[in-house]
Amino acid sequence: MKIICIGRNYVNHIEELNNERPSEPVIFMKPDSALLQKQFPFVIPEFTTDVHYEIELIVKINKVGKYIEPTFAHKYYDEISVGIDFTARDLQDALKAKGLPWEKAKAFDGSAVIGDFVPKTNYTSVDDINFELHKNGDTVQKSNAQFMLWKIDELIAEVSKYFTLRTGDVLFTGTPEGVGPVAAGDVLEGFLEGKQLFKIQVK
Ligand code: ZN
């Protein structure tokens, strides 16, 4: 499986990092080795001193697709969840300043947390769904899919122009505002409409 990620999909997050608002979705990928195995802690890598959490709505692709039309995109996923796109912000800032690819900062081992998946039919609309991240019991990120610049179906259409989607691939749809650092000892919990879908320890 592959993990496809969207950057800069929420206006308030673009502003908090002083990024430019993109004219089309920013796309990057993580290899399957980035997946944090269930029940394992997230270990802060030695090459960074500023790892940030980014909670994101995620969807699991359920069939092969290429050049998917936005109006048919909803047929390509049945399940949604929340995940974390862990980012070595110091490294990413250095790479961005040089115009270099982000992979070392975004695609390292353990950088992709994937919560338990839930049928999308549990919700009235995937474009109006609340999600939040708690750190040590406090809410640190809280948003709703309605604030996405590009909706899930638009993202699937755009991504599938470049990359064939396969069963089991996971799409991270971008983080809202409120990103911040993690430290050893932190506990992170992700919620979708109040339901906890992951809980991880930071070491
Ligand atoms: Zn992200």
mmCIF file of C-alpha atoms and ligand atoms in Angstrom:
data_model
loop_
_atom_site.group_PDB
_atom_site.id
_atom_site.type_symbol
_atom_site.label_atom_id
_atom_site.label_comp_id
_atom_site.label_asym_id
_atom_site.label_seq_id
_atom_site.Cartn_x
_atom_site.Cartn_y
_atom_site.Cartn_z
ATOM 1 C CA MET A 1 0.000 0.000 0.000
ATOM 2 C CA LYS A 2 0.991 3.588 -0.387
ATOM 3 C CA ILE A 3 0.192 6.620 1.708
ATOM 4 C CA ILE A 4 -0.705 9.737 -0.248
ATOM 5 C CA CYS A 5 -0.747 13.017 1.639
ATOM 6 C CA ILE A 6 -2.129 16.464 0.950
ATOM 7 C CA GLY A 7 -0.458 19.618 2.212
ATOM 8 C CA ARG A 8 -1.946 23.088 2.687
ATOM 9 C CA ASN A 9 -5.617 22.142 2.555
ATOM 10 C CA TYR A 10 -6.859 24.398 5.383
ATOM 11 C CA VAL A 11 -6.540 28.183 5.176
ATOM 12 C CA ASN A 12 -5.850 28.690 8.889
ATOM 13 C CA HIS A 13 -3.014 26.147 8.809
ATOM 14 C CA ILE A 14 -1.489 27.761 5.708
ATOM 15 C CA GLU A 15 -1.462 31.037 7.624
ATOM 16 C CA GLU A 16 0.053 29.626 10.816
ATOM 17 C CA LEU A 17 3.056 28.341 8.833
ATOM 18 C CA ASN A 18 3.238 31.465 6.630
ATOM 19 C CA ASN A 19 2.842 29.363 3.494
ATOM 20 C CA GLU A 20 1.403 30.466 0.172
ATOM 21 C CA ARG A 21 -2.119 29.365 -0.635
ATOM 22 C CA PRO A 22 -1.672 26.833 -3.458
ATOM 23 C CA SER A 23 -3.583 27.002 -6.742
ATOM 24 C CA GLU A 24 -3.835 23.198 -6.795
ATOM 25 C CA PRO A 25 -3.446 20.581 -4.036
ATOM 26 C CA VAL A 26 0.069 19.971 -2.703
ATOM 27 C CA ILE A 27 0.693 16.218 -2.899
ATOM 28 C CA PHE A 28 3.422 14.111 -1.321
ATOM 29 C CA MET A 29 3.774 10.467 -0.327
ATOM 30 C CA LYS A 30 5.002 8.265 2.457
ATOM 31 C CA PRO A 31 6.232 4.695 1.850
ATOM 32 C CA ASP A 32 4.594 1.768 3.643
ATOM 33 C CA SER A 33 7.603 1.702 6.001
ATOM 34 C CA ALA A 34 6.332 5.022 7.436
ATOM 35 C CA LEU A 35 3.326 3.268 8.961
ATOM 36 C CA LEU A 36 3.446 3.197 12.764
ATOM 37 C CA GLN A 37 2.459 -0.321 13.757
ATOM 38 C CA LYS A 38 -0.602 -0.549 15.961
ATOM 39 C CA GLN A 39 0.125 -0.567 19.709
ATOM 40 C CA PHE A 40 3.693 0.677 19.135
ATOM 41 C CA PRO A 41 4.877 3.995 20.617
ATOM 42 C CA PHE A 42 6.046 6.806 18.351
ATOM 43 C CA VAL A 43 9.795 7.186 18.928
ATOM 44 C CA ILE A 44 11.162 10.671 18.222
ATOM 45 C CA PRO A 45 13.939 10.203 15.646
ATOM 46 C CA GLU A 46 17.455 11.361 16.494
ATOM 47 C CA PHE A 47 17.683 13.653 13.425
ATOM 48 C CA THR A 48 15.132 16.177 14.674
ATOM 49 C CA THR A 49 14.483 18.314 17.739
ATOM 50 C CA ASP A 50 11.093 19.602 16.580
ATOM 51 C CA VAL A 51 8.631 16.867 15.604
ATOM 52 C CA HIS A 52 5.084 18.159 15.125
ATOM 53 C CA TYR A 53 1.784 16.315 15.241
ATOM 54 C CA GLU A 54 -0.682 16.960 12.402
ATOM 55 C CA ILE A 55 -4.064 15.305 12.777
ATOM 56 C CA GLU A 56 -5.819 14.632 9.483
ATOM 57 C CA LEU A 57 -8.959 12.993 8.189
ATOM 58 C CA ILE A 58 -7.961 9.898 6.236
ATOM 59 C CA VAL A 59 -9.747 7.605 3.795
ATOM 60 C CA LYS A 60 -8.963 4.064 2.704
ATOM 61 C CA ILE A 61 -9.181 3.367 -1.025
ATOM 62 C CA ASN A 62 -11.320 0.311 -1.811
ATOM 63 C CA LYS A 63 -10.587 -0.359 -5.505
ATOM 64 C CA VAL A 64 -8.214 0.394 -8.341
ATOM 65 C CA GLY A 65 -8.707 3.733 -10.028
ATOM 66 C CA LYS A 66 -6.993 6.128 -12.411
ATOM 67 C CA TYR A 67 -8.314 9.463 -13.715
ATOM 68 C CA ILE A 68 -11.308 9.209 -11.387
ATOM 69 C CA GLU A 69 -13.981 11.834 -12.021
ATOM 70 C CA PRO A 70 -14.918 13.869 -8.921
ATOM 71 C CA THR A 71 -18.544 12.772 -9.224
ATOM 72 C CA PHE A 72 -17.513 9.090 -9.027
ATOM 73 C CA ALA A 73 -14.787 9.512 -6.394
ATOM 74 C CA HIS A 74 -17.147 8.615 -3.536
ATOM 75 C CA LYS A 75 -17.297 5.054 -4.923
ATOM 76 C CA TYR A 76 -13.587 4.584 -4.235
ATOM 77 C CA TYR A 77 -13.749 4.621 -0.437
ATOM 78 C CA ASP A 78 -16.080 3.147 2.167
ATOM 79 C CA GLU A 79 -14.124 3.842 5.333
ATOM 80 C CA ILE A 80 -12.675 6.915 6.987
ATOM 81 C CA SER A 81 -10.603 7.611 10.057
ATOM 82 C CA VAL A 82 -8.131 10.058 11.519
ATOM 83 C CA GLY A 83 -4.355 9.795 11.480
ATOM 84 C CA ILE A 84 -1.219 11.759 12.245
ATOM 85 C CA ASP A 85 1.212 13.045 9.657
ATOM 86 C CA PHE A 86 4.249 13.385 11.941
ATOM 87 C CA THR A 87 6.578 16.046 10.573
ATOM 88 C CA ALA A 88 10.162 16.909 11.517
ATOM 89 C CA ARG A 89 9.437 20.623 11.244
ATOM 90 C CA ASP A 90 13.048 21.763 11.632
ATOM 91 C CA LEU A 91 14.155 19.456 8.842
ATOM 92 C CA GLN A 92 11.180 20.390 6.660
ATOM 93 C CA ASP A 93 11.923 24.104 7.065
ATOM 94 C CA ALA A 94 15.545 23.516 6.021
ATOM 95 C CA LEU A 95 14.485 21.462 2.988
ATOM 96 C CA LYS A 96 11.813 23.990 1.978
ATOM 97 C CA ALA A 97 14.337 26.838 2.196
ATOM 98 C CA LYS A 98 16.538 24.985 -0.282
ATOM 99 C CA GLY A 99 13.621 23.973 -2.526
ATOM 100 C CA LEU A 100 14.344 20.294 -1.845
ATOM 101 C CA PRO A 101 11.846 17.410 -1.488
ATOM 102 C CA TRP A 102 10.253 16.930 1.959
ATOM 103 C CA GLU A 103 10.596 13.156 2.281
ATOM 104 C CA LYS A 104 13.235 13.103 5.013
ATOM 105 C CA ALA A 105 10.994 15.342 7.132
ATOM 106 C CA LYS A 106 7.677 13.655 6.335
ATOM 107 C CA ALA A 107 8.179 10.047 5.258
ATOM 108 C CA PHE A 108 10.482 8.604 7.906
ATOM 109 C CA ASP A 109 9.733 5.378 9.790
ATOM 110 C CA GLY A 110 6.742 5.734 12.106
ATOM 111 C CA SER A 111 5.638 9.083 10.642
ATOM 112 C CA ALA A 112 2.192 7.835 9.599
ATOM 113 C CA VAL A 113 -0.327 7.002 12.317
ATOM 114 C CA ILE A 114 -3.512 5.422 11.015
ATOM 115 C CA GLY A 115 -6.521 5.151 13.308
ATOM 116 C CA ASP A 116 -9.206 2.468 13.285
ATOM 117 C CA PHE A 117 -11.408 2.816 10.213
ATOM 118 C CA VAL A 118 -15.132 3.494 10.460
ATOM 119 C CA PRO A 119 -17.757 3.059 7.705
ATOM 120 C CA LYS A 120 -18.454 6.447 6.123
ATOM 121 C CA THR A 121 -22.143 5.556 6.181
ATOM 122 C CA ASN A 122 -22.003 6.185 9.946
ATOM 123 C CA TYR A 123 -21.983 9.883 9.089
ATOM 124 C CA THR A 124 -24.388 12.103 7.188
ATOM 125 C CA SER A 125 -21.645 13.685 5.074
ATOM 126 C CA VAL A 126 -17.890 13.196 4.944
ATOM 127 C CA ASP A 127 -17.653 16.886 4.024
ATOM 128 C CA ASP A 128 -19.106 17.918 7.374
ATOM 129 C CA ILE A 129 -17.429 15.827 10.008
ATOM 130 C CA ASN A 130 -15.703 16.939 13.213
ATOM 131 C CA PHE A 131 -12.337 15.638 14.305
ATOM 132 C CA GLU A 132 -9.831 16.517 16.975
ATOM 133 C CA LEU A 133 -6.518 15.654 18.553
ATOM 134 C CA HIS A 134 -5.890 15.512 22.280
ATOM 135 C CA LYS A 135 -2.393 15.790 23.748
ATOM 136 C CA ASN A 136 -2.143 14.659 27.358
ATOM 137 C CA GLY A 137 -5.902 15.100 27.660
ATOM 138 C CA ASP A 138 -6.053 18.647 26.240
ATOM 139 C CA THR A 139 -7.584 19.467 22.845
ATOM 140 C CA VAL A 140 -4.768 20.794 20.631
ATOM 141 C CA GLN A 141 -6.382 20.550 17.184
ATOM 142 C CA LYS A 142 -10.082 20.654 16.403
ATOM 143 C CA SER A 143 -11.678 21.182 13.013
ATOM 144 C CA ASN A 144 -14.292 20.074 10.520
ATOM 145 C CA ALA A 145 -13.966 18.742 6.972
ATOM 146 C CA GLN A 146 -16.045 21.672 5.705
ATOM 147 C CA PHE A 147 -12.943 23.867 6.110
ATOM 148 C CA MET A 148 -10.940 21.922 3.513
ATOM 149 C CA LEU A 149 -9.936 23.913 0.435
ATOM 150 C CA TRP A 150 -10.382 20.745 -1.642
ATOM 151 C CA LYS A 151 -12.944 18.169 -0.539
ATOM 152 C CA ILE A 152 -12.171 14.450 -0.313
ATOM 153 C CA ASP A 153 -13.726 13.657 -3.705
ATOM 154 C CA GLU A 154 -11.809 16.474 -5.398
ATOM 155 C CA LEU A 155 -8.576 15.236 -3.828
ATOM 156 C CA ILE A 156 -9.164 11.678 -5.062
ATOM 157 C CA ALA A 157 -9.764 12.993 -8.581
ATOM 158 C CA GLU A 158 -6.632 15.130 -8.508
ATOM 159 C CA VAL A 159 -4.345 12.494 -6.968
ATOM 160 C CA SER A 160 -5.529 9.806 -9.409
ATOM 161 C CA LYS A 161 -4.360 11.896 -12.373
ATOM 162 C CA TYR A 162 -0.800 11.186 -11.267
ATOM 163 C CA PHE A 163 -0.914 7.962 -9.258
ATOM 164 C CA THR A 164 -3.027 4.877 -9.837
ATOM 165 C CA LEU A 165 -4.988 4.265 -6.649
ATOM 166 C CA ARG A 166 -5.078 0.695 -5.379
ATOM 167 C CA THR A 167 -7.095 -1.156 -2.797
ATOM 168 C CA GLY A 168 -5.683 -0.441 0.656
ATOM 169 C CA ASP A 169 -3.984 2.841 -0.221
ATOM 170 C CA VAL A 170 -4.603 5.566 2.343
ATOM 171 C CA LEU A 171 -5.148 9.253 1.607
ATOM 172 C CA PHE A 172 -4.254 11.846 4.258
ATOM 173 C CA THR A 173 -6.302 14.953 3.500
ATOM 174 C CA GLY A 174 -4.265 17.686 5.179
ATOM 175 C CA THR A 175 -4.112 19.151 8.664
ATOM 176 C CA PRO A 176 -6.024 22.083 10.123
ATOM 177 C CA GLU A 177 -4.439 24.748 12.324
ATOM 178 C CA GLY A 178 -3.005 24.009 15.745
ATOM 179 C CA VAL A 179 0.020 21.888 14.823
ATOM 180 C CA GLY A 180 2.692 21.721 17.491
ATOM 181 C CA PRO A 181 5.614 19.778 18.942
ATOM 182 C CA VAL A 182 5.604 16.472 20.770
ATOM 183 C CA ALA A 183 7.892 15.412 23.605
ATOM 184 C CA ALA A 184 8.777 12.070 25.148
ATOM 185 C CA GLY A 185 6.008 11.050 27.523
ATOM 186 C CA ASP A 186 3.186 12.687 25.571
ATOM 187 C CA VAL A 187 -0.009 10.756 24.859
ATOM 188 C CA LEU A 188 -1.885 11.581 21.647
ATOM 189 C CA GLU A 189 -5.494 10.604 21.012
ATOM 190 C CA GLY A 190 -7.442 11.124 17.783
ATOM 191 C CA PHE A 191 -11.222 11.473 17.646
ATOM 192 C CA LEU A 192 -13.773 11.450 14.828
ATOM 193 C CA GLU A 193 -17.148 12.849 15.910
ATOM 194 C CA GLY A 194 -16.199 12.117 19.508
ATOM 195 C CA LYS A 195 -15.146 8.509 18.894
ATOM 196 C CA GLN A 196 -11.545 7.696 19.784
ATOM 197 C CA LEU A 197 -9.802 6.017 16.837
ATOM 198 C CA PHE A 198 -6.191 6.009 17.994
ATOM 199 C CA LYS A 199 -4.139 6.502 21.148
ATOM 200 C CA ILE A 200 -0.361 6.544 21.009
ATOM 201 C CA GLN A 201 2.518 7.140 23.380
ATOM 202 C CA VAL A 202 5.509 9.289 22.406
ATOM 203 C CA LYS A 203 8.967 8.084 23.440
HETATM 204 ZN ZN ZN B 1 0.023 16.917 6.897
#
